[in-house]
Amino acid sequence: MTVTAQQEQELLQRVPTGLLINGEWVEASSGKTLPVYDPATGKELLRIQDGNSEDALKALTAADEAQAEWALTAPRERAEILRRAFDIVMERADDFALLMTLEMGKPLAEARGEVTYGAEFLRWFSEETVRHYGRYFNTPENNLTAIVRHKPVGPSLLVTPWNFPLAMATRKVGPAVASGSTMVLKPAQLTPLTSQYFAQAMLDAGLPAGVLNVVSGSSASAISGPLMKDSRLRKLSFTGSTPVGVRLMEDAAQNVLRTSMELGGNAPLMVFEDADLDKAVQGAMDAKLRNMGEACTAANRILVHEDIADAFQAKFADAMRARKVGRGTEADVNIGPIIDEKAREDVHSLVTAAVDAGGEVITGGQKVEGDGYFYEPTILSVLEDSPILKEEIFGPVAPVVTFKDEAHAIRLANAQQYGLAAYIFTENHNRAIRVADQIEFGLIGFNVGVISNAAAPFGGVKQSGLGREGGAEGIAEYTTVQYIGMPNPHSQA
């Protein structure tokens, strides 16, 4: 599909630019606006209202005032709202895809994939809404009958990252709506437009005023800070870097908030000597280059058995060189820009440091000249002590390091502080399970490079976070458990 400049402008004109508070799009109290840029050109796309602390507290007030009535809403009604929202998002799929390409840079084909993936959280949680059962049983002594039920956690602050503008919003909003909790959504400063457009879709689906409030702004701390100190807030769900997550957890402790933290990752992709090389190369391409490598699940450490390293690396390099870099709206482009110039410079600094430490550039390794923030798809051959292996790269750079045997591979995989995703490529099923048992990661891909799914629990261990999003576990993050004990009528007879 060819996208014209007129189509881009018409779409941008349909994006709400205000703050969503109590069902209305309003101006920021400061009167200030926030520019949003196209990373493929560096040019401004649109200006939206720049919310601050005063606006955030108004949003929390709206959420708090809506909470009691929303909690009593029939599960079927909440489910139908989510199902209508799913239908609306899919009807507007082309709009959402183009909007993500414009503000985040990912190619249109990937953006369309995110629409399908992100919308599925709405459909999944619409189905989970009416099946989030409690328990009813007699205690072991038979003197009490117990009812265990799930209640909405209450007003929740949802902080989303810039790299998956739709899916990260739906993955949080879906279960919150399903549970009966109200929300204040803080989108990422770099990519707020998709969240604004999605919030309007939720209103169009019939979500009552005050249930979802959206405060975009240039200062995340100005929005989150006063909310975290307010006793009306009962839940924080954050996706972002580990250092920021740690600070937010410290703040959350002051009010003993429920927290869900999806933090950093440094995924190893392990290719054993018995792996199908074509399958492993395709998996590495998927796990590394999805979203231009700007994903917490991206394969940042390609660990290859020494006996097959040369053959794997040759095939991997051929596949990397075949990728076309460009603006995501252009035909056949499959690598878009890095999100901004600082991020691109950070990626290039990691490559430079790896080369200075003895690494070799197999392909790529340079910034692309011209407008925008493009970087060449890159493969590095490095030693196991290379500094780049300690970092979350967030770019299209794949460091390759060899291992001698299974124990060595496991040691390398577990050597970092992160424990989000890992990938295992082997034709030996027993080995895959054996390795999975010994590596410390919340998500494992076995002979596949993309495993995220709305029906599966997403989350990590160690410095990669707490809690799970998606799956049956996702709705539990937005509920509290209440136990009611009463005399067992049979024991009183």
Short mmCIF file of C-alpha atoms in Angstrom, two decimals:
data_model
loop_
_atom_site.label_atom_id
_atom_site.label_comp_id
_atom_site.label_asym_id
_atom_site.label_seq_id
_atom_site.Cartn_x
_atom_site.Cartn_y
_atom_site.Cartn_z
CA MET A 1 0.00 0.00 0.00
CA THR A 2 1.37 3.41 -1.02
CA VAL A 3 0.82 6.08 1.62
CA THR A 4 0.51 9.67 0.50
CA ALA A 5 1.38 12.80 2.44
CA GLN A 6 -2.29 13.77 2.30
CA GLN A 7 -3.32 10.48 3.95
CA GLU A 8 -0.77 11.09 6.70
CA GLN A 9 -2.09 14.58 7.38
CA GLU A 10 -5.73 13.48 7.33
CA LEU A 11 -4.96 10.81 9.91
CA LEU A 12 -3.03 13.18 12.15
CA GLN A 13 -5.98 15.57 12.10
CA ARG A 14 -8.20 12.81 13.51
CA VAL A 15 -5.95 12.17 16.53
CA PRO A 16 -7.24 13.74 19.76
CA THR A 17 -4.65 16.21 21.02
CA GLY A 18 -6.05 16.93 24.47
CA LEU A 19 -5.89 15.22 27.84
CA LEU A 20 -8.68 12.71 28.48
CA ILE A 21 -10.17 13.49 31.88
CA ASN A 22 -13.58 12.22 32.98
CA GLY A 23 -14.62 11.38 29.45
CA GLU A 24 -13.69 14.73 27.90
CA TRP A 25 -10.68 15.83 25.85
CA VAL A 26 -9.45 18.97 27.61
CA GLU A 27 -6.53 21.38 27.44
CA ALA A 28 -3.60 21.13 29.82
CA SER A 29 -3.84 23.41 32.84
CA SER A 30 -0.52 25.00 31.90
CA GLY A 31 -1.60 25.75 28.35
CA LYS A 32 1.63 24.17 27.09
CA THR A 33 1.90 21.72 24.21
CA LEU A 34 4.23 18.83 23.46
CA PRO A 35 5.71 18.17 19.98
CA VAL A 36 5.76 14.65 18.54
CA TYR A 37 8.34 13.85 15.87
CA ASP A 38 8.77 11.42 12.99
CA PRO A 39 12.04 9.52 13.66
CA ALA A 40 12.41 8.80 9.94
CA THR A 41 12.71 12.51 9.13
CA GLY A 42 13.26 14.30 12.44
CA LYS A 43 10.35 16.59 11.56
CA GLU A 44 7.41 17.48 13.80
CA LEU A 45 4.22 15.52 13.20
CA LEU A 46 1.80 17.11 15.63
CA ARG A 47 1.58 18.97 18.93
CA ILE A 48 -0.54 17.66 21.80
CA GLN A 49 -1.43 19.00 25.23
CA ASP A 50 1.42 18.77 27.75
CA GLY A 51 -0.05 17.53 31.03
CA ASN A 52 1.45 18.23 34.45
CA SER A 53 0.89 17.40 38.13
CA GLU A 54 -2.36 19.37 38.35
CA ASP A 55 -3.78 17.52 35.36
CA ALA A 56 -2.66 14.16 36.73
CA LEU A 57 -4.49 14.77 40.01
CA LYS A 58 -7.64 15.78 38.13
CA ALA A 59 -7.39 12.50 36.23
CA LEU A 60 -6.97 10.53 39.46
CA THR A 61 -10.00 12.30 40.94
CA ALA A 62 -12.05 11.26 37.92
CA ALA A 63 -10.83 7.66 38.24
CA ASP A 64 -11.50 7.59 41.97
CA GLU A 65 -15.01 8.98 41.60
CA ALA A 66 -15.85 6.47 38.88
CA GLN A 67 -14.40 3.47 40.74
CA ALA A 68 -17.29 2.45 42.99
CA GLU A 69 -19.91 2.34 40.25
CA TRP A 70 -17.53 0.78 37.74
CA ALA A 71 -16.61 -2.01 40.18
CA LEU A 72 -20.29 -2.98 40.40
CA THR A 73 -20.75 -3.10 36.63
CA ALA A 74 -21.79 -6.53 35.40
CA PRO A 75 -18.85 -8.56 34.07
CA ARG A 76 -20.81 -9.16 30.88
CA GLU A 77 -21.10 -5.42 30.31
CA ARG A 78 -17.37 -4.92 30.79
CA ALA A 79 -16.72 -7.84 28.46
CA GLU A 80 -18.94 -6.38 25.75
CA ILE A 81 -17.14 -3.03 25.96
CA LEU A 82 -13.80 -4.77 25.43
CA ARG A 83 -15.19 -6.82 22.55
CA ARG A 84 -16.56 -3.69 20.87
CA ALA A 85 -13.19 -2.03 21.39
CA PHE A 86 -11.50 -4.98 19.68
CA ASP A 87 -13.82 -4.63 16.70
CA ILE A 88 -13.23 -0.87 16.49
CA VAL A 89 -9.44 -1.23 16.62
CA MET A 90 -9.52 -3.84 13.87
CA GLU A 91 -11.84 -1.65 11.77
CA ARG A 92 -9.31 1.17 12.15
CA ALA A 93 -6.29 -1.12 11.68
CA ASP A 94 -4.85 0.88 8.79
CA ASP A 95 -5.06 4.08 10.83
CA PHE A 96 -3.38 2.55 13.87
CA ALA A 97 -0.64 0.96 11.75
CA LEU A 98 0.18 4.18 9.92
CA LEU A 99 0.10 6.19 13.14
CA MET A 100 2.64 3.85 14.76
CA THR A 101 4.86 4.02 11.69
CA LEU A 102 4.77 7.80 11.75
CA GLU A 103 5.57 8.33 15.42
CA MET A 104 7.71 5.27 16.21
CA GLY A 105 9.22 4.36 12.83
CA LYS A 106 8.47 0.66 12.47
CA PRO A 107 7.65 -0.52 8.92
CA LEU A 108 3.97 -0.67 8.05
CA ALA A 109 3.97 -4.48 7.86
CA GLU A 110 5.27 -4.69 11.43
CA ALA A 111 2.86 -2.01 12.55
CA ARG A 112 -0.04 -4.00 11.12
CA GLY A 113 1.24 -7.00 13.04
CA GLU A 114 1.21 -4.95 16.22
CA VAL A 115 -2.39 -3.92 15.58
CA THR A 116 -3.39 -7.58 15.39
CA TYR A 117 -1.32 -8.46 18.46
CA GLY A 118 -2.44 -5.44 20.47
CA ALA A 119 -6.11 -5.82 19.62
CA GLU A 120 -6.02 -9.44 20.73
CA PHE A 121 -5.52 -8.34 24.34
CA LEU A 122 -8.91 -6.65 24.13
CA ARG A 123 -10.58 -9.79 22.77
CA TRP A 124 -8.72 -12.09 25.18
CA PHE A 125 -9.64 -10.09 28.26
CA SER A 126 -13.22 -9.67 27.05
CA GLU A 127 -13.41 -13.46 27.29
CA GLU A 128 -11.57 -13.62 30.62
CA THR A 129 -13.83 -10.99 32.20
CA VAL A 130 -16.73 -13.40 32.70
CA ARG A 131 -14.54 -16.34 33.73
CA HIS A 132 -12.44 -14.87 36.51
CA TYR A 133 -13.96 -17.10 39.14
CA GLY A 134 -13.47 -17.26 42.88
CA ARG A 135 -13.80 -20.35 45.14
CA TYR A 136 -16.38 -21.77 47.53
CA PHE A 137 -15.42 -24.58 49.91
CA ASN A 138 -15.64 -25.97 53.42
CA THR A 139 -12.59 -25.62 55.64
CA PRO A 140 -10.71 -28.81 56.66
CA GLU A 141 -12.29 -28.67 60.13
CA ASN A 142 -15.72 -28.44 58.46
CA ASN A 143 -16.78 -25.67 60.84
CA LEU A 144 -16.64 -22.85 58.28
CA THR A 145 -17.76 -22.33 54.73
CA ALA A 146 -15.30 -20.14 52.81
CA ILE A 147 -15.93 -17.79 49.90
CA VAL A 148 -12.84 -16.47 48.11
CA ARG A 149 -13.53 -13.78 45.58
CA HIS A 150 -11.62 -11.31 43.42
CA LYS A 151 -12.31 -7.61 43.76
CA PRO A 152 -10.99 -4.77 41.58
CA VAL A 153 -7.73 -3.36 42.90
CA GLY A 154 -9.01 0.16 42.23
CA PRO A 155 -7.55 3.25 40.55
CA SER A 156 -4.41 2.27 38.66
CA LEU A 157 -1.57 4.22 37.08
CA LEU A 158 -0.49 2.68 33.79
CA VAL A 159 2.86 3.85 32.40
CA THR A 160 3.65 2.63 28.90
CA PRO A 161 6.87 2.70 26.80
CA TRP A 162 7.42 4.15 23.35
CA ASN A 163 8.39 0.98 21.46
CA PHE A 164 4.97 -0.75 21.17
CA PRO A 165 2.54 2.18 21.35
CA LEU A 166 -0.67 0.16 20.89
CA ALA A 167 0.11 -3.24 22.39
CA MET A 168 1.55 -1.87 25.63
CA ALA A 169 -1.61 0.17 26.16
CA THR A 170 -4.05 -2.66 25.38
CA ARG A 171 -2.03 -5.13 27.47
CA LYS A 172 -2.64 -2.93 30.53
CA VAL A 173 -6.02 -1.36 29.79
CA GLY A 174 -7.62 -4.69 28.80
CA PRO A 175 -7.18 -6.47 32.15
CA ALA A 176 -7.90 -3.31 34.14
CA VAL A 177 -11.24 -2.91 32.38
CA ALA A 178 -11.94 -6.62 32.80
CA SER A 179 -11.28 -6.47 36.54
CA GLY A 180 -13.47 -3.42 37.15
CA SER A 181 -10.57 -1.05 37.94
CA THR A 182 -10.33 2.56 36.76
CA MET A 183 -7.16 3.99 35.24
CA VAL A 184 -4.87 6.90 34.56
CA LEU A 185 -2.76 6.13 31.49
CA LYS A 186 0.58 7.92 31.02
CA PRO A 187 1.81 7.25 27.46
CA ALA A 188 5.46 7.63 26.49
CA GLN A 189 6.46 11.16 25.56
CA LEU A 190 7.99 10.00 22.27
CA THR A 191 4.95 8.06 20.99
CA PRO A 192 1.71 9.30 22.61
CA LEU A 193 -0.43 9.60 19.49
CA THR A 194 -1.38 5.93 19.24
CA SER A 195 -2.50 5.91 22.88
CA GLN A 196 -4.60 9.04 22.30
CA TYR A 197 -6.25 7.43 19.28
CA PHE A 198 -6.80 4.18 21.21
CA ALA A 199 -8.39 6.01 24.13
CA GLN A 200 -10.93 7.50 21.73
CA ALA A 201 -11.66 3.99 20.46
CA MET A 202 -12.40 2.91 24.05
CA LEU A 203 -14.84 5.82 24.43
CA ASP A 204 -16.46 4.89 21.13
CA ALA A 205 -16.86 1.34 22.47
CA GLY A 206 -18.95 2.68 25.36
CA LEU A 207 -16.43 2.91 28.20
CA PRO A 208 -17.98 5.19 30.85
CA ALA A 209 -16.48 8.57 31.65
CA GLY A 210 -13.71 8.49 34.24
CA VAL A 211 -12.84 4.81 33.82
CA LEU A 212 -9.93 5.56 31.48
CA ASN A 213 -8.11 8.87 31.75
CA VAL A 214 -5.07 9.79 29.65
CA VAL A 215 -2.44 12.34 30.63
CA SER A 216 0.39 12.74 28.14
CA GLY A 217 3.24 15.01 29.13
CA SER A 218 6.88 15.95 28.76
CA SER A 219 7.71 15.13 32.39
CA ALA A 220 6.89 11.60 33.52
CA SER A 221 7.81 12.40 37.12
CA ALA A 222 5.49 15.41 37.20
CA ILE A 223 2.61 13.08 36.37
CA SER A 224 3.56 9.95 38.31
CA GLY A 225 5.06 11.69 41.35
CA PRO A 226 1.94 13.22 42.91
CA LEU A 227 -0.16 10.20 42.01
CA MET A 228 2.20 7.80 43.76
CA LYS A 229 1.92 9.86 46.93
CA ASP A 230 -1.89 9.95 46.80
CA SER A 231 -3.67 7.32 48.88
CA ARG A 232 -6.45 7.06 46.30
CA LEU A 233 -4.08 5.32 43.87
CA ARG A 234 -3.92 1.57 44.53
CA LYS A 235 -1.92 0.09 41.66
CA LEU A 236 1.06 0.88 39.43
CA SER A 237 1.79 -0.97 36.19
CA PHE A 238 5.02 0.15 34.54
CA THR A 239 6.87 -0.97 31.43
CA GLY A 240 10.30 0.58 30.92
CA SER A 241 13.89 0.52 32.04
CA THR A 242 15.08 -1.23 35.20
CA PRO A 243 16.61 1.89 36.81
CA VAL A 244 13.35 3.82 36.46
CA GLY A 245 11.38 0.78 37.62
CA VAL A 246 13.48 0.51 40.77
CA ARG A 247 12.83 4.16 41.62
CA LEU A 248 9.11 3.72 41.06
CA MET A 249 9.07 0.65 43.30
CA GLU A 250 10.72 2.70 46.03
CA ASP A 251 8.01 5.34 45.64
CA ALA A 252 5.28 2.69 45.54
CA ALA A 253 6.48 1.27 48.85
CA GLN A 254 5.46 4.45 50.66
CA ASN A 255 1.78 3.75 49.96
CA VAL A 256 2.17 -0.04 49.72
CA LEU A 257 0.88 -0.04 46.15
CA ARG A 258 0.32 -3.16 44.11
CA THR A 259 2.96 -3.11 41.37
CA SER A 260 3.52 -4.82 38.05
CA MET A 261 6.96 -4.18 36.59
CA GLU A 262 7.98 -5.19 33.09
CA LEU A 263 11.56 -3.97 32.99
CA GLY A 264 14.77 -4.43 31.01
CA GLY A 265 15.96 -7.49 29.14
CA ASN A 266 19.17 -8.86 27.65
CA ALA A 267 18.00 -12.00 25.90
CA PRO A 268 20.40 -14.77 24.94
CA LEU A 269 19.68 -16.75 21.78
CA MET A 270 21.40 -20.13 22.10
CA VAL A 271 22.21 -22.12 18.96
CA PHE A 272 23.40 -25.64 19.73
CA GLU A 273 25.45 -27.84 17.42
CA ASP A 274 22.43 -29.97 16.48
CA ALA A 275 20.24 -26.98 15.54
CA ASP A 276 18.62 -26.59 12.14
CA LEU A 277 20.73 -23.68 10.88
CA ASP A 278 18.09 -22.19 8.60
CA LYS A 279 15.55 -22.31 11.40
CA ALA A 280 18.06 -20.79 13.81
CA VAL A 281 18.99 -17.96 11.43
CA GLN A 282 15.33 -17.13 10.84
CA GLY A 283 14.71 -17.20 14.59
CA ALA A 284 17.68 -14.92 15.19
CA MET A 285 16.42 -12.48 12.56
CA ASP A 286 12.96 -12.46 14.13
CA ALA A 287 14.23 -12.14 17.69
CA LYS A 288 16.84 -9.50 16.84
CA LEU A 289 15.26 -7.30 14.19
CA ARG A 290 11.63 -7.23 15.24
CA ASN A 291 10.92 -3.56 15.97
CA MET A 292 14.47 -2.73 14.76
CA GLY A 293 15.78 -4.46 17.89
CA GLU A 294 13.99 -1.94 20.09
CA ALA A 295 12.26 -4.52 22.26
CA CYS A 296 12.89 -5.83 25.75
CA THR A 297 12.63 -9.36 24.33
CA ALA A 298 15.20 -8.70 21.57
CA ALA A 299 18.04 -11.21 21.24
CA ASN A 300 21.04 -9.16 22.37
CA ARG A 301 23.46 -12.05 22.85
CA ILE A 302 23.73 -14.62 20.07
CA LEU A 303 25.42 -17.65 21.66
CA VAL A 304 26.54 -20.21 19.06
CA HIS A 305 28.29 -23.55 19.51
CA GLU A 306 31.86 -23.26 18.27
CA ASP A 307 31.49 -26.17 15.82
CA ILE A 308 28.85 -24.37 13.76
CA ALA A 309 29.73 -20.73 14.43
CA ASP A 310 31.26 -20.00 11.02
CA ALA A 311 28.39 -21.54 9.08
CA PHE A 312 25.76 -19.83 11.22
CA GLN A 313 27.47 -16.47 11.04
CA ALA A 314 27.74 -16.60 7.24
CA LYS A 315 24.03 -17.33 6.82
CA PHE A 316 23.12 -14.76 9.45
CA ALA A 317 25.19 -12.06 7.73
CA ASP A 318 23.59 -12.80 4.34
CA ALA A 319 20.15 -12.41 5.89
CA MET A 320 21.11 -9.14 7.60
CA ARG A 321 22.53 -7.65 4.39
CA ALA A 322 19.28 -8.44 2.57
CA ARG A 323 17.27 -6.12 4.83
CA LYS A 324 16.18 -2.78 3.37
CA VAL A 325 16.53 0.29 5.60
CA GLY A 326 14.20 3.25 5.13
CA ARG A 327 11.06 5.11 6.19
CA GLY A 328 8.45 2.61 7.24
CA THR A 329 5.89 3.90 4.74
CA GLU A 330 8.12 3.02 1.78
CA ALA A 331 7.63 -0.20 -0.20
CA ASP A 332 9.73 -3.21 0.81
CA VAL A 333 11.34 -1.46 3.78
CA ASN A 334 11.79 -3.83 6.73
CA ILE A 335 14.16 -1.82 8.95
CA GLY A 336 12.94 1.57 10.14
CA PRO A 337 14.76 4.25 12.14
CA ILE A 338 15.92 4.24 15.74
CA ILE A 339 13.53 6.30 17.87
CA ASP A 340 15.72 9.42 18.17
CA GLU A 341 19.26 10.72 17.74
CA LYS A 342 20.29 10.04 21.36
CA ALA A 343 19.16 6.43 21.09
CA ARG A 344 21.03 6.01 17.81
CA GLU A 345 24.18 7.50 19.33
CA ASP A 346 23.85 5.11 22.30
CA VAL A 347 23.69 2.15 19.89
CA HIS A 348 26.72 3.35 17.94
CA SER A 349 28.68 3.89 21.17
CA LEU A 350 28.03 0.26 22.14
CA VAL A 351 29.29 -0.91 18.75
CA THR A 352 32.40 1.29 19.02
CA ALA A 353 33.16 0.03 22.53
CA ALA A 354 32.77 -3.59 21.40
CA VAL A 355 35.22 -3.06 18.53
CA ASP A 356 37.67 -1.29 20.84
CA ALA A 357 37.49 -4.34 23.14
CA GLY A 358 38.56 -6.66 20.32
CA GLY A 359 35.27 -7.30 18.52
CA GLU A 360 35.01 -7.57 14.74
CA VAL A 361 32.31 -6.03 12.57
CA ILE A 362 30.96 -8.76 10.26
CA THR A 363 28.42 -6.49 8.58
CA GLY A 364 26.99 -3.01 9.20
CA GLY A 365 28.29 -1.05 12.14
CA GLN A 366 27.55 2.48 10.93
CA LYS A 367 24.93 5.19 11.15
CA VAL A 368 23.08 5.80 7.89
CA GLU A 369 23.71 9.26 6.50
CA GLY A 370 20.82 11.62 5.74
CA ASP A 371 17.55 12.54 7.43
CA GLY A 372 16.22 10.50 10.29
CA TYR A 373 17.90 8.20 12.79
CA PHE A 374 18.73 5.08 10.80
CA TYR A 375 21.36 2.48 11.69
CA GLU A 376 22.72 -0.37 9.59
CA PRO A 377 21.73 -3.93 10.58
CA THR A 378 24.90 -5.08 12.30
CA ILE A 379 26.61 -8.31 13.32
CA LEU A 380 29.63 -8.30 15.62
CA SER A 381 31.89 -11.21 16.49
CA VAL A 382 32.92 -10.69 20.12
CA LEU A 383 34.53 -12.45 23.06
CA GLU A 384 32.49 -13.42 26.09
CA ASP A 385 33.86 -10.53 28.16
CA SER A 386 32.83 -7.89 25.60
CA PRO A 387 31.13 -4.89 27.23
CA ILE A 388 28.27 -4.98 24.72
CA LEU A 389 27.07 -8.31 26.15
CA LYS A 390 26.24 -6.55 29.42
CA GLU A 391 23.92 -4.01 27.82
CA GLU A 392 20.35 -3.87 26.56
CA ILE A 393 21.19 -2.70 23.04
CA PHE A 394 17.80 -1.48 21.73
CA GLY A 395 18.93 -1.40 18.12
CA PRO A 396 19.61 -3.67 15.11
CA VAL A 397 22.95 -4.92 16.46
CA ALA A 398 23.66 -8.61 17.08
CA PRO A 399 26.82 -9.60 18.98
CA VAL A 400 27.82 -13.24 18.34
CA VAL A 401 29.90 -15.20 20.87
CA THR A 402 30.77 -18.90 20.85
CA PHE A 403 30.38 -21.54 23.54
CA LYS A 404 31.99 -24.95 24.00
CA ASP A 405 29.24 -27.08 25.52
CA GLU A 406 25.85 -27.00 27.18
CA ALA A 407 27.17 -26.02 30.61
CA HIS A 408 29.14 -23.16 29.08
CA ALA A 409 26.06 -21.91 27.22
CA ILE A 410 23.97 -21.99 30.40
CA ARG A 411 26.65 -20.07 32.30
CA LEU A 412 26.79 -17.39 29.62
CA ALA A 413 23.00 -17.12 29.46
CA ASN A 414 22.69 -16.62 33.22
CA ALA A 415 25.63 -14.21 33.50
CA GLN A 416 23.53 -11.04 33.34
CA GLN A 417 21.20 -9.31 35.80
CA TYR A 418 18.21 -9.61 33.49
CA GLY A 419 15.84 -12.55 33.18
CA LEU A 420 13.08 -11.71 30.72
CA ALA A 421 13.36 -13.71 27.47
CA ALA A 422 15.70 -16.40 26.13
CA TYR A 423 15.71 -18.49 22.95
CA ILE A 424 16.92 -22.06 22.49
CA PHE A 425 17.61 -23.62 19.10
CA THR A 426 18.18 -27.37 19.11
CA GLU A 427 16.58 -30.42 17.50
CA ASN A 428 16.86 -32.26 20.83
CA HIS A 429 13.65 -31.78 22.82
CA ASN A 430 15.19 -33.17 26.02
CA ARG A 431 18.05 -30.70 25.75
CA ALA A 432 15.63 -27.79 25.31
CA ILE A 433 13.74 -28.70 28.48
CA ARG A 434 16.97 -29.41 30.36
CA VAL A 435 18.40 -26.02 29.43
CA ALA A 436 15.11 -24.23 30.15
CA ASP A 437 15.17 -25.75 33.63
CA GLN A 438 18.60 -24.25 34.30
CA ILE A 439 18.36 -20.76 32.84
CA GLU A 440 16.74 -17.92 34.78
CA PHE A 441 14.20 -16.36 32.43
CA GLY A 442 10.45 -15.84 32.50
CA LEU A 443 9.96 -16.43 28.76
CA ILE A 444 11.55 -19.15 26.64
CA GLY A 445 11.35 -19.53 22.86
CA PHE A 446 12.10 -23.09 21.67
CA ASN A 447 13.03 -23.04 17.97
CA VAL A 448 11.08 -19.81 17.49
CA GLY A 449 12.09 -16.16 17.69
CA VAL A 450 8.78 -14.46 18.55
CA ILE A 451 6.65 -15.88 21.36
CA SER A 452 4.54 -13.01 22.72
CA ASN A 453 0.84 -13.86 22.74
CA ALA A 454 -2.17 -12.41 24.54
CA ALA A 455 -3.10 -15.85 25.91
CA ALA A 456 0.33 -16.37 27.53
CA PRO A 457 1.75 -14.75 30.69
CA PHE A 458 4.47 -12.21 29.84
CA GLY A 459 7.08 -11.23 32.42
CA GLY A 460 10.53 -11.86 33.79
CA VAL A 461 12.62 -12.61 36.84
CA LYS A 462 15.65 -11.00 38.52
CA GLN A 463 16.08 -7.38 37.34
CA SER A 464 13.50 -7.85 34.58
CA GLY A 465 10.53 -7.25 36.79
CA LEU A 466 7.60 -8.50 38.82
CA GLY A 467 4.18 -9.80 37.85
CA ARG A 468 2.76 -10.96 34.53
CA GLU A 469 0.79 -9.41 31.69
CA GLY A 470 -1.48 -11.41 29.42
CA GLY A 471 -2.88 -14.89 29.95
CA ALA A 472 -5.10 -15.87 32.82
CA GLU A 473 -2.48 -14.31 35.09
CA GLY A 474 -2.94 -10.84 33.58
CA ILE A 475 -6.31 -10.05 35.12
CA ALA A 476 -5.11 -11.19 38.56
CA GLU A 477 -2.65 -8.29 38.58
CA TYR A 478 -5.64 -5.92 38.82
CA THR A 479 -7.56 -7.68 41.57
CA THR A 480 -7.33 -8.18 45.31
CA VAL A 481 -8.44 -11.35 47.05
CA GLN A 482 -11.18 -11.24 49.68
CA TYR A 483 -12.04 -14.20 51.91
CA ILE A 484 -15.44 -14.46 53.62
CA GLY A 485 -15.87 -17.08 56.35
CA MET A 486 -19.29 -18.14 57.64
CA PRO A 487 -20.55 -21.00 59.79
CA ASN A 488 -20.93 -24.24 57.93
CA PRO A 489 -24.69 -24.89 58.16
CA HIS A 490 -24.12 -28.65 58.39
CA SER A 491 -21.75 -28.32 61.33
CA GLN A 492 -24.45 -26.38 63.21
CA ALA A 493 -27.08 -29.06 62.78
#
